[in-house]
């Protein structure tokens, strides 16, 4: 595995691989790699012969009040994990390399930006889409793999690729969970042991909603009551939002259908966590 820090070196490495006939796979991350990230890399390896992993904690997607400065980092551990999973090039640009000057142009979502994560984190998705647009135009991958864990992000990235005619395929891979159901996340490292235990209520609530759907309960309000009851029974966990939404638009639905997304954001102590499941799966 090669590690490169500049756009120029990354482009040269990708150009060499492409000229030898390889399909290029890409997995963008903010690092502090866990098994969820590694599953995305494995998926990219199945779909491409040459895989680029980027690790870049993107300041543009953090509000001034958020956790940019204390976002967890582990460059040595990340390098070892990436190499063990067959990453061909690890791209670790500096902030200066990605944003050598104040950005004059950004990619901002229209519909969908104001709901859910966008409502709680103004400007977040413009930051995400801008960096993803930059990374896609730097790497020019044939296939890019995102995680279902961040369902609104995945939906917006797909929308950007469609609306702006980005070449290359966008794949959304399933959420990887801890044995007790907690969705893996770099931010889980913020949780104190008691909070880590409480945090399992989020997946339990979503699984209860999925089970109720399977038993034939399709009214969103009833599914939401099931989920809410589970989360409210856990002291120290407060809901930001709990919703049943259409998978394409993420608009709330009144009647759930197979493919509808049950999603939650909640604070466990000071840590904000998100998770979702697809109903009928
Ligand atoms: P992050 O490093 O948190 O920005 O995430 C980088 C990519 O990994 C995004 O596409 C996420 O959706 C994805 N991801 C994060 N956690 C998980 C997980 N538990 N399972 C699957 N994908 C994940």
PDB file of C-alpha atoms and ligand atoms in Angstrom:
ATOM      1  CA  UNK A   1       0.000   0.000   0.000  1.00  0.00           C
ATOM      2  CA  UNK A   2       1.213   3.471  -0.878  1.00  0.00           C
ATOM      3  CA  UNK A   3       0.280   6.502   1.184  1.00  0.00           C
ATOM      4  CA  UNK A   4       0.067   9.805  -0.680  1.00  0.00           C
ATOM      5  CA  UNK A   5      -0.701  13.237   0.632  1.00  0.00           C
ATOM      6  CA  UNK A   6      -1.033  15.343  -2.489  1.00  0.00           C
ATOM      7  CA  UNK A   7      -3.683  15.545  -5.199  1.00  0.00           C
ATOM      8  CA  UNK A   8      -0.944  15.354  -7.807  1.00  0.00           C
ATOM      9  CA  UNK A   9       0.567  12.123  -6.440  1.00  0.00           C
ATOM     10  CA  UNK A  10      -2.858  10.546  -6.015  1.00  0.00           C
ATOM     11  CA  UNK A  11      -3.830  11.383  -9.597  1.00  0.00           C
ATOM     12  CA  UNK A  12      -0.554   9.928 -10.908  1.00  0.00           C
ATOM     13  CA  UNK A  13      -1.048   6.671  -8.964  1.00  0.00           C
ATOM     14  CA  UNK A  14      -4.646   6.310 -10.187  1.00  0.00           C
ATOM     15  CA  UNK A  15      -3.647   7.128 -13.786  1.00  0.00           C
ATOM     16  CA  UNK A  16      -1.026   4.365 -13.708  1.00  0.00           C
ATOM     17  CA  UNK A  17      -3.530   1.834 -12.386  1.00  0.00           C
ATOM     18  CA  UNK A  18      -6.150   2.867 -14.929  1.00  0.00           C
ATOM     19  CA  UNK A  19      -3.715   2.587 -17.841  1.00  0.00           C
ATOM     20  CA  UNK A  20      -3.010  -0.996 -16.794  1.00  0.00           C
ATOM     21  CA  UNK A  21      -6.747  -1.678 -17.201  1.00  0.00           C
ATOM     22  CA  UNK A  22      -7.791  -1.703 -13.537  1.00  0.00           C
ATOM     23  CA  UNK A  23     -11.243  -0.581 -12.427  1.00  0.00           C
ATOM     24  CA  UNK A  24     -10.850   2.048  -9.711  1.00  0.00           C
ATOM     25  CA  UNK A  25     -12.761   1.700  -6.445  1.00  0.00           C
ATOM     26  CA  UNK A  26     -12.976   4.458  -3.840  1.00  0.00           C
ATOM     27  CA  UNK A  27     -13.952   4.641  -0.169  1.00  0.00           C
ATOM     28  CA  UNK A  28     -14.010   8.127   1.404  1.00  0.00           C
ATOM     29  CA  UNK A  29     -13.760   8.265   5.223  1.00  0.00           C
ATOM     30  CA  UNK A  30     -12.751  10.483   8.117  1.00  0.00           C
ATOM     31  CA  UNK A  31     -10.545   7.725   9.537  1.00  0.00           C
ATOM     32  CA  UNK A  32     -10.362   6.134  13.002  1.00  0.00           C
ATOM     33  CA  UNK A  33     -11.236   3.035  11.032  1.00  0.00           C
ATOM     34  CA  UNK A  34     -13.583   0.399  12.415  1.00  0.00           C
ATOM     35  CA  UNK A  35     -15.083  -2.771  10.934  1.00  0.00           C
ATOM     36  CA  UNK A  36     -17.831  -0.732   9.217  1.00  0.00           C
ATOM     37  CA  UNK A  37     -15.213   1.160   7.187  1.00  0.00           C
ATOM     38  CA  UNK A  38     -13.339  -2.093   6.530  1.00  0.00           C
ATOM     39  CA  UNK A  39     -16.521  -3.708   5.165  1.00  0.00           C
ATOM     40  CA  UNK A  40     -16.785  -0.808   2.691  1.00  0.00           C
ATOM     41  CA  UNK A  41     -13.187  -1.430   1.626  1.00  0.00           C
ATOM     42  CA  UNK A  42     -13.929  -5.160   1.170  1.00  0.00           C
ATOM     43  CA  UNK A  43     -16.958  -4.235  -0.966  1.00  0.00           C
ATOM     44  CA  UNK A  44     -14.808  -1.898  -3.095  1.00  0.00           C
ATOM     45  CA  UNK A  45     -12.220  -4.693  -3.505  1.00  0.00           C
ATOM     46  CA  UNK A  46     -14.952  -7.008  -4.809  1.00  0.00           C
ATOM     47  CA  UNK A  47     -15.949  -4.426  -7.414  1.00  0.00           C
ATOM     48  CA  UNK A  48     -12.601  -2.974  -8.481  1.00  0.00           C
ATOM     49  CA  UNK A  49      -9.001  -4.079  -8.923  1.00  0.00           C
ATOM     50  CA  UNK A  50      -7.470  -0.895  -7.512  1.00  0.00           C
ATOM     51  CA  UNK A  51      -8.877   0.648  -4.345  1.00  0.00           C
ATOM     52  CA  UNK A  52      -8.255   4.146  -3.027  1.00  0.00           C
ATOM     53  CA  UNK A  53      -9.122   4.926   0.596  1.00  0.00           C
ATOM     54  CA  UNK A  54      -9.213   8.560   1.657  1.00  0.00           C
ATOM     55  CA  UNK A  55      -8.905   9.709   5.241  1.00  0.00           C
ATOM     56  CA  UNK A  56      -9.735  13.370   5.642  1.00  0.00           C
ATOM     57  CA  UNK A  57     -11.474  15.013   8.577  1.00  0.00           C
ATOM     58  CA  UNK A  58     -13.289  17.652   6.567  1.00  0.00           C
ATOM     59  CA  UNK A  59     -13.546  20.942   8.477  1.00  0.00           C
ATOM     60  CA  UNK A  60     -16.240  22.186   6.075  1.00  0.00           C
ATOM     61  CA  UNK A  61     -18.818  19.734   7.442  1.00  0.00           C
ATOM     62  CA  UNK A  62     -18.322  20.609  11.122  1.00  0.00           C
ATOM     63  CA  UNK A  63     -20.117  23.561  12.696  1.00  0.00           C
ATOM     64  CA  UNK A  64     -17.956  25.749  14.975  1.00  0.00           C
ATOM     65  CA  UNK A  65     -19.729  24.196  17.984  1.00  0.00           C
ATOM     66  CA  UNK A  66     -19.027  20.619  16.864  1.00  0.00           C
ATOM     67  CA  UNK A  67     -16.262  18.112  17.564  1.00  0.00           C
ATOM     68  CA  UNK A  68     -13.724  18.873  14.790  1.00  0.00           C
ATOM     69  CA  UNK A  69     -10.802  19.453  17.164  1.00  0.00           C
ATOM     70  CA  UNK A  70     -11.447  16.343  19.247  1.00  0.00           C
ATOM     71  CA  UNK A  71     -12.573  14.070  16.412  1.00  0.00           C
ATOM     72  CA  UNK A  72     -10.701  10.784  17.092  1.00  0.00           C
ATOM     73  CA  UNK A  73      -7.627  10.058  14.975  1.00  0.00           C
ATOM     74  CA  UNK A  74      -5.320   7.048  14.706  1.00  0.00           C
ATOM     75  CA  UNK A  75      -3.121   7.371  11.621  1.00  0.00           C
ATOM     76  CA  UNK A  76      -0.854   4.404  12.470  1.00  0.00           C
ATOM     77  CA  UNK A  77      -3.730   2.045  13.279  1.00  0.00           C
ATOM     78  CA  UNK A  78      -5.655   3.198  10.201  1.00  0.00           C
ATOM     79  CA  UNK A  79      -2.657   2.547   7.942  1.00  0.00           C
ATOM     80  CA  UNK A  80      -2.236  -1.006   9.275  1.00  0.00           C
ATOM     81  CA  UNK A  81      -5.952  -1.818   8.890  1.00  0.00           C
ATOM     82  CA  UNK A  82      -6.138  -0.339   5.399  1.00  0.00           C
ATOM     83  CA  UNK A  83      -3.072  -2.303   4.260  1.00  0.00           C
ATOM     84  CA  UNK A  84      -4.440  -5.542   5.770  1.00  0.00           C
ATOM     85  CA  UNK A  85      -7.655  -5.069   3.754  1.00  0.00           C
ATOM     86  CA  UNK A  86      -5.829  -4.611   0.462  1.00  0.00           C
ATOM     87  CA  UNK A  87      -6.109  -0.854  -0.025  1.00  0.00           C
ATOM     88  CA  UNK A  88      -3.786   0.085  -2.888  1.00  0.00           C
ATOM     89  CA  UNK A  89      -3.453   3.788  -2.181  1.00  0.00           C
ATOM     90  CA  UNK A  90      -4.225   5.602   1.043  1.00  0.00           C
ATOM     91  CA  UNK A  91      -4.905   9.292   0.412  1.00  0.00           C
ATOM     92  CA  UNK A  92      -4.347  11.454   3.501  1.00  0.00           C
ATOM     93  CA  UNK A  93      -4.372  15.068   2.328  1.00  0.00           C
ATOM     94  CA  UNK A  94      -3.888  17.975   4.726  1.00  0.00           C
ATOM     95  CA  UNK A  95      -6.552  20.658   5.083  1.00  0.00           C
ATOM     96  CA  UNK A  96      -4.200  22.986   3.189  1.00  0.00           C
ATOM     97  CA  UNK A  97      -3.934  20.474   0.322  1.00  0.00           C
ATOM     98  CA  UNK A  98      -7.723  20.126   0.030  1.00  0.00           C
ATOM     99  CA  UNK A  99      -8.529  23.787   0.618  1.00  0.00           C
ATOM    100  CA  UNK A 100      -5.519  25.835  -0.478  1.00  0.00           C
ATOM    101  CA  UNK A 101      -7.694  28.951  -0.530  1.00  0.00           C
ATOM    102  CA  UNK A 102     -11.086  29.938   0.768  1.00  0.00           C
ATOM    103  CA  UNK A 103     -13.643  27.955  -1.212  1.00  0.00           C
ATOM    104  CA  UNK A 104     -15.401  30.152  -3.762  1.00  0.00           C
ATOM    105  CA  UNK A 105     -17.771  27.439  -4.919  1.00  0.00           C
ATOM    106  CA  UNK A 106     -19.641  24.836  -2.931  1.00  0.00           C
ATOM    107  CA  UNK A 107     -22.099  22.059  -3.708  1.00  0.00           C
ATOM    108  CA  UNK A 108     -25.192  22.580  -1.600  1.00  0.00           C
ATOM    109  CA  UNK A 109     -28.287  20.394  -1.499  1.00  0.00           C
ATOM    110  CA  UNK A 110     -31.710  21.874  -2.154  1.00  0.00           C
ATOM    111  CA  UNK A 111     -34.502  19.516  -1.110  1.00  0.00           C
ATOM    112  CA  UNK A 112     -33.629  17.339   1.833  1.00  0.00           C
ATOM    113  CA  UNK A 113     -31.047  19.624   3.390  1.00  0.00           C
ATOM    114  CA  UNK A 114     -33.449  21.089   5.922  1.00  0.00           C
ATOM    115  CA  UNK A 115     -34.662  17.846   7.469  1.00  0.00           C
ATOM    116  CA  UNK A 116     -33.140  15.462  10.006  1.00  0.00           C
ATOM    117  CA  UNK A 117     -29.370  15.887  10.175  1.00  0.00           C
ATOM    118  CA  UNK A 118     -29.591  19.063   8.098  1.00  0.00           C
ATOM    119  CA  UNK A 119     -32.005  20.654  10.579  1.00  0.00           C
ATOM    120  CA  UNK A 120     -29.735  19.960  13.540  1.00  0.00           C
ATOM    121  CA  UNK A 121     -26.486  20.616  11.675  1.00  0.00           C
ATOM    122  CA  UNK A 122     -26.942  23.647   9.365  1.00  0.00           C
ATOM    123  CA  UNK A 123     -24.362  23.689   6.570  1.00  0.00           C
ATOM    124  CA  UNK A 124     -23.283  20.117   7.291  1.00  0.00           C
ATOM    125  CA  UNK A 125     -24.415  18.605   4.003  1.00  0.00           C
ATOM    126  CA  UNK A 126     -23.008  21.427   1.891  1.00  0.00           C
ATOM    127  CA  UNK A 127     -19.685  20.578   3.556  1.00  0.00           C
ATOM    128  CA  UNK A 128     -20.151  16.874   2.886  1.00  0.00           C
ATOM    129  CA  UNK A 129     -21.226  17.270  -0.748  1.00  0.00           C
ATOM    130  CA  UNK A 130     -18.463  19.774  -1.472  1.00  0.00           C
ATOM    131  CA  UNK A 131     -15.736  17.458  -0.181  1.00  0.00           C
ATOM    132  CA  UNK A 132     -17.265  14.390  -1.841  1.00  0.00           C
ATOM    133  CA  UNK A 133     -17.494  16.298  -5.151  1.00  0.00           C
ATOM    134  CA  UNK A 134     -13.829  17.304  -4.799  1.00  0.00           C
ATOM    135  CA  UNK A 135     -12.726  13.773  -3.894  1.00  0.00           C
ATOM    136  CA  UNK A 136     -14.707  12.233  -6.765  1.00  0.00           C
ATOM    137  CA  UNK A 137     -13.175  14.638  -9.225  1.00  0.00           C
ATOM    138  CA  UNK A 138      -9.690  13.994  -7.820  1.00  0.00           C
ATOM    139  CA  UNK A 139      -9.974  10.166  -7.844  1.00  0.00           C
ATOM    140  CA  UNK A 140     -12.452   9.727 -10.747  1.00  0.00           C
ATOM    141  CA  UNK A 141     -13.421   6.280  -9.508  1.00  0.00           C
ATOM    142  CA  UNK A 142     -15.485   3.725 -11.398  1.00  0.00           C
ATOM    143  CA  UNK A 143     -17.223   2.792  -8.171  1.00  0.00           C
ATOM    144  CA  UNK A 144     -17.494   4.556  -4.795  1.00  0.00           C
ATOM    145  CA  UNK A 145     -18.786   2.851  -1.658  1.00  0.00           C
ATOM    146  CA  UNK A 146     -20.725   4.649   1.086  1.00  0.00           C
ATOM    147  CA  UNK A 147     -22.424   3.243   4.200  1.00  0.00           C
ATOM    148  CA  UNK A 148     -26.143   2.897   4.909  1.00  0.00           C
ATOM    149  CA  UNK A 149     -25.336   4.027   8.470  1.00  0.00           C
ATOM    150  CA  UNK A 150     -25.404   7.640   7.214  1.00  0.00           C
ATOM    151  CA  UNK A 151     -28.589   7.242   5.195  1.00  0.00           C
ATOM    152  CA  UNK A 152     -29.234  10.935   4.524  1.00  0.00           C
ATOM    153  CA  UNK A 153     -25.654  11.427   3.398  1.00  0.00           C
ATOM    154  CA  UNK A 154     -25.884   8.411   1.071  1.00  0.00           C
ATOM    155  CA  UNK A 155     -29.194   9.688  -0.339  1.00  0.00           C
ATOM    156  CA  UNK A 156     -27.762  13.156  -0.974  1.00  0.00           C
ATOM    157  CA  UNK A 157     -24.568  11.813  -2.541  1.00  0.00           C
ATOM    158  CA  UNK A 158     -26.638   9.667  -4.923  1.00  0.00           C
ATOM    159  CA  UNK A 159     -28.784  12.724  -5.730  1.00  0.00           C
ATOM    160  CA  UNK A 160     -25.668  14.825  -6.414  1.00  0.00           C
ATOM    161  CA  UNK A 161     -24.192  12.153  -8.682  1.00  0.00           C
ATOM    162  CA  UNK A 162     -27.469  11.877 -10.613  1.00  0.00           C
ATOM    163  CA  UNK A 163     -28.289  15.571 -10.847  1.00  0.00           C
ATOM    164  CA  UNK A 164     -24.750  16.691 -11.708  1.00  0.00           C
ATOM    165  CA  UNK A 165     -24.003  13.689 -13.961  1.00  0.00           C
ATOM    166  CA  UNK A 166     -21.019  12.431 -12.035  1.00  0.00           C
ATOM    167  CA  UNK A 167     -19.639   9.391 -13.806  1.00  0.00           C
ATOM    168  CA  UNK A 168     -19.092   6.199 -11.832  1.00  0.00           C
ATOM    169  CA  UNK A 169     -21.313   4.032  -9.728  1.00  0.00           C
ATOM    170  CA  UNK A 170     -22.392   4.838  -6.156  1.00  0.00           C
ATOM    171  CA  UNK A 171     -22.849   1.780  -3.920  1.00  0.00           C
ATOM    172  CA  UNK A 172     -24.420   1.900  -0.452  1.00  0.00           C
ATOM    173  CA  UNK A 173     -23.264  -0.981   1.756  1.00  0.00           C
ATOM    174  CA  UNK A 174     -25.164  -2.239   4.823  1.00  0.00           C
ATOM    175  CA  UNK A 175     -24.467  -1.008   8.350  1.00  0.00           C
ATOM    176  CA  UNK A 176     -21.931  -3.010  10.349  1.00  0.00           C
ATOM    177  CA  UNK A 177     -22.891  -3.478  14.005  1.00  0.00           C
ATOM    178  CA  UNK A 178     -21.256  -4.491  17.246  1.00  0.00           C
ATOM    179  CA  UNK A 179     -22.374  -7.867  18.625  1.00  0.00           C
ATOM    180  CA  UNK A 180     -24.951  -6.107  20.841  1.00  0.00           C
ATOM    181  CA  UNK A 181     -26.458  -4.221  17.895  1.00  0.00           C
ATOM    182  CA  UNK A 182     -24.827  -0.798  18.293  1.00  0.00           C
ATOM    183  CA  UNK A 183     -23.984   0.605  14.853  1.00  0.00           C
ATOM    184  CA  UNK A 184     -20.223   1.009  14.591  1.00  0.00           C
ATOM    185  CA  UNK A 185     -19.090   4.621  14.555  1.00  0.00           C
ATOM    186  CA  UNK A 186     -15.875   6.486  15.210  1.00  0.00           C
ATOM    187  CA  UNK A 187     -17.902   8.609  17.634  1.00  0.00           C
ATOM    188  CA  UNK A 188     -18.673   5.545  19.816  1.00  0.00           C
ATOM    189  CA  UNK A 189     -15.200   6.138  21.253  1.00  0.00           C
ATOM    190  CA  UNK A 190     -16.627   9.192  23.066  1.00  0.00           C
ATOM    191  CA  UNK A 191     -18.980   6.997  25.129  1.00  0.00           C
ATOM    192  CA  UNK A 192     -18.189   6.273  28.783  1.00  0.00           C
ATOM    193  CA  UNK A 193     -18.819   2.595  29.711  1.00  0.00           C
ATOM    194  CA  UNK A 194     -22.314   3.252  31.154  1.00  0.00           C
ATOM    195  CA  UNK A 195     -23.222   5.351  28.083  1.00  0.00           C
ATOM    196  CA  UNK A 196     -21.911   2.640  25.785  1.00  0.00           C
ATOM    197  CA  UNK A 197     -24.429   0.268  27.429  1.00  0.00           C
ATOM    198  CA  UNK A 198     -27.304   2.774  27.157  1.00  0.00           C
ATOM    199  CA  UNK A 199     -26.488   3.405  23.484  1.00  0.00           C
ATOM    200  CA  UNK A 200     -27.676  -0.088  22.522  1.00  0.00           C
ATOM    201  CA  UNK A 201     -31.221   1.190  23.039  1.00  0.00           C
ATOM    202  CA  UNK A 202     -31.066   2.899  19.641  1.00  0.00           C
ATOM    203  CA  UNK A 203     -30.651  -0.308  17.651  1.00  0.00           C
ATOM    204  CA  UNK A 204     -33.063  -2.118  20.007  1.00  0.00           C
ATOM    205  CA  UNK A 205     -35.698   0.533  19.269  1.00  0.00           C
ATOM    206  CA  UNK A 206     -35.112   0.290  15.507  1.00  0.00           C
ATOM    207  CA  UNK A 207     -35.171  -3.520  15.594  1.00  0.00           C
ATOM    208  CA  UNK A 208     -38.448  -3.394  17.581  1.00  0.00           C
ATOM    209  CA  UNK A 209     -39.905  -1.147  14.868  1.00  0.00           C
ATOM    210  CA  UNK A 210     -38.648  -3.539  12.176  1.00  0.00           C
ATOM    211  CA  UNK A 211     -40.184  -6.499  14.023  1.00  0.00           C
ATOM    212  CA  UNK A 212     -43.513  -4.712  14.472  1.00  0.00           C
ATOM    213  CA  UNK A 213     -43.510  -3.927  10.724  1.00  0.00           C
ATOM    214  CA  UNK A 214     -42.842  -7.608   9.999  1.00  0.00           C
ATOM    215  CA  UNK A 215     -45.815  -8.569  12.182  1.00  0.00           C
ATOM    216  CA  UNK A 216     -48.029  -6.382   9.992  1.00  0.00           C
ATOM    217  CA  UNK A 217     -48.034  -2.986  11.753  1.00  0.00           C
ATOM    218  CA  UNK A 218     -47.576  -0.489   8.921  1.00  0.00           C
ATOM    219  CA  UNK A 219     -48.916   2.706  10.538  1.00  0.00           C
ATOM    220  CA  UNK A 220     -45.923   4.989  11.047  1.00  0.00           C
ATOM    221  CA  UNK A 221     -47.392   6.498  14.219  1.00  0.00           C
ATOM    222  CA  UNK A 222     -47.692   3.063  15.832  1.00  0.00           C
ATOM    223  CA  UNK A 223     -44.171   2.109  14.783  1.00  0.00           C
ATOM    224  CA  UNK A 224     -42.863   5.395  16.169  1.00  0.00           C
ATOM    225  CA  UNK A 225     -44.623   4.778  19.502  1.00  0.00           C
ATOM    226  CA  UNK A 226     -42.885   1.407  19.732  1.00  0.00           C
ATOM    227  CA  UNK A 227     -39.499   2.971  19.083  1.00  0.00           C
ATOM    228  CA  UNK A 228     -40.106   5.966  21.327  1.00  0.00           C
ATOM    229  CA  UNK A 229     -41.217   3.765  24.230  1.00  0.00           C
ATOM    230  CA  UNK A 230     -37.978   1.782  24.030  1.00  0.00           C
ATOM    231  CA  UNK A 231     -35.758   4.877  23.953  1.00  0.00           C
ATOM    232  CA  UNK A 232     -37.693   6.749  26.633  1.00  0.00           C
ATOM    233  CA  UNK A 233     -37.171   3.796  28.982  1.00  0.00           C
ATOM    234  CA  UNK A 234     -33.404   4.458  28.903  1.00  0.00           C
ATOM    235  CA  UNK A 235     -32.356   7.320  31.187  1.00  0.00           C
ATOM    236  CA  UNK A 236     -29.626   9.531  29.759  1.00  0.00           C
ATOM    237  CA  UNK A 237     -30.723   9.017  26.148  1.00  0.00           C
ATOM    238  CA  UNK A 238     -32.701  11.811  24.496  1.00  0.00           C
ATOM    239  CA  UNK A 239     -34.165  11.681  21.009  1.00  0.00           C
ATOM    240  CA  UNK A 240     -33.296  14.379  18.440  1.00  0.00           C
ATOM    241  CA  UNK A 241     -35.601  12.738  15.906  1.00  0.00           C
ATOM    242  CA  UNK A 242     -37.197   9.366  15.275  1.00  0.00           C
ATOM    243  CA  UNK A 243     -38.872   8.926  11.910  1.00  0.00           C
ATOM    244  CA  UNK A 244     -40.221   6.533   9.337  1.00  0.00           C
ATOM    245  CA  UNK A 245     -39.332   7.893   5.926  1.00  0.00           C
ATOM    246  CA  UNK A 246     -39.484   7.218   2.217  1.00  0.00           C
ATOM    247  CA  UNK A 247     -36.118   5.785   1.084  1.00  0.00           C
ATOM    248  CA  UNK A 248     -35.811   8.021  -1.993  1.00  0.00           C
ATOM    249  CA  UNK A 249     -36.894  11.379  -0.573  1.00  0.00           C
ATOM    250  CA  UNK A 250     -36.532  10.761   3.190  1.00  0.00           C
ATOM    251  CA  UNK A 251     -39.881  12.525   3.591  1.00  0.00           C
ATOM    252  CA  UNK A 252     -41.849  11.110   6.540  1.00  0.00           C
ATOM    253  CA  UNK A 253     -44.540   8.612   5.546  1.00  0.00           C
ATOM    254  CA  UNK A 254     -47.820   7.814   7.285  1.00  0.00           C
ATOM    255  CA  UNK A 255     -47.922   4.237   6.030  1.00  0.00           C
ATOM    256  CA  UNK A 256     -44.652   2.327   6.037  1.00  0.00           C
ATOM    257  CA  UNK A 257     -43.879   0.034   3.097  1.00  0.00           C
ATOM    258  CA  UNK A 258     -41.093  -2.469   2.503  1.00  0.00           C
ATOM    259  CA  UNK A 259     -37.980  -0.342   1.957  1.00  0.00           C
ATOM    260  CA  UNK A 260     -39.137   2.515   4.214  1.00  0.00           C
ATOM    261  CA  UNK A 261     -36.361   3.707   6.518  1.00  0.00           C
ATOM    262  CA  UNK A 262     -36.758   3.871  10.287  1.00  0.00           C
ATOM    263  CA  UNK A 263     -34.152   6.330  11.497  1.00  0.00           C
ATOM    264  CA  UNK A 264     -33.063   7.846  14.741  1.00  0.00           C
ATOM    265  CA  UNK A 265     -30.724  10.496  16.077  1.00  0.00           C
ATOM    266  CA  UNK A 266     -30.233  10.746  19.814  1.00  0.00           C
ATOM    267  CA  UNK A 267     -27.896  12.127  22.405  1.00  0.00           C
ATOM    268  CA  UNK A 268     -26.332   9.654  24.779  1.00  0.00           C
ATOM    269  CA  UNK A 269     -24.819  11.897  27.416  1.00  0.00           C
ATOM    270  CA  UNK A 270     -23.030  14.510  25.300  1.00  0.00           C
ATOM    271  CA  UNK A 271     -22.499  12.216  22.316  1.00  0.00           C
ATOM    272  CA  UNK A 272     -24.852  12.429  19.346  1.00  0.00           C
ATOM    273  CA  UNK A 273     -25.430   9.115  17.569  1.00  0.00           C
ATOM    274  CA  UNK A 274     -27.455   8.193  14.478  1.00  0.00           C
ATOM    275  CA  UNK A 275     -28.720   4.851  13.202  1.00  0.00           C
ATOM    276  CA  UNK A 276     -31.344   3.455  10.837  1.00  0.00           C
ATOM    277  CA  UNK A 277     -32.830   0.214   9.549  1.00  0.00           C
ATOM    278  CA  UNK A 278     -34.711  -0.600   6.376  1.00  0.00           C
ATOM    279  CA  UNK A 279     -38.174  -2.014   7.086  1.00  0.00           C
ATOM    280  CA  UNK A 280     -39.074  -5.312   5.489  1.00  0.00           C
ATOM    281  CA  UNK A 281     -35.474  -6.533   5.409  1.00  0.00           C
TER     282      UNK A 281
HETATM  283  P1  LIG B   1     -17.008   8.431   8.424  1.00  0.00           P
HETATM  284  O1  LIG B   1     -15.580   8.063   8.566  1.00  0.00           O
HETATM  285  O2  LIG B   1     -17.791   8.278   9.690  1.00  0.00           O
HETATM  286  O3  LIG B   1     -17.239   9.722   7.701  1.00  0.00           O
HETATM  287  O4  LIG B   1     -17.652   7.307   7.475  1.00  0.00           O
HETATM  288  C1  LIG B   1     -17.076   7.005   6.231  1.00  0.00           C
HETATM  289  C2  LIG B   1     -17.979   6.059   5.486  1.00  0.00           C
HETATM  290  O5  LIG B   1     -18.167   4.881   6.276  1.00  0.00           O
HETATM  291  C3  LIG B   1     -19.385   6.634   5.241  1.00  0.00           C
HETATM  292  O6  LIG B   1     -19.834   6.220   3.953  1.00  0.00           O
HETATM  293  C4  LIG B   1     -20.195   6.001   6.336  1.00  0.00           C
HETATM  294  O7  LIG B   1     -21.563   5.876   6.021  1.00  0.00           O
HETATM  295  C5  LIG B   1     -19.548   4.639   6.437  1.00  0.00           C
HETATM  296  N1  LIG B   1     -19.796   4.017   7.735  1.00  0.00           N
HETATM  297  C6  LIG B   1     -19.606   4.552   8.972  1.00  0.00           C
HETATM  298  N2  LIG B   1     -20.001   3.695   9.935  1.00  0.00           N
HETATM  299  C7  LIG B   1     -20.462   2.591   9.290  1.00  0.00           C
HETATM  300  C8  LIG B   1     -21.029   1.339   9.717  1.00  0.00           C
HETATM  301  N3  LIG B   1     -21.193   1.059  11.006  1.00  0.00           N
HETATM  302  N4  LIG B   1     -21.379   0.444   8.776  1.00  0.00           N
HETATM  303  C9  LIG B   1     -21.220   0.727   7.454  1.00  0.00           C
HETATM  304  N5  LIG B   1     -20.705   1.873   6.984  1.00  0.00           N
HETATM  305  C10 LIG B   1     -20.332   2.792   7.879  1.00  0.00           C
END
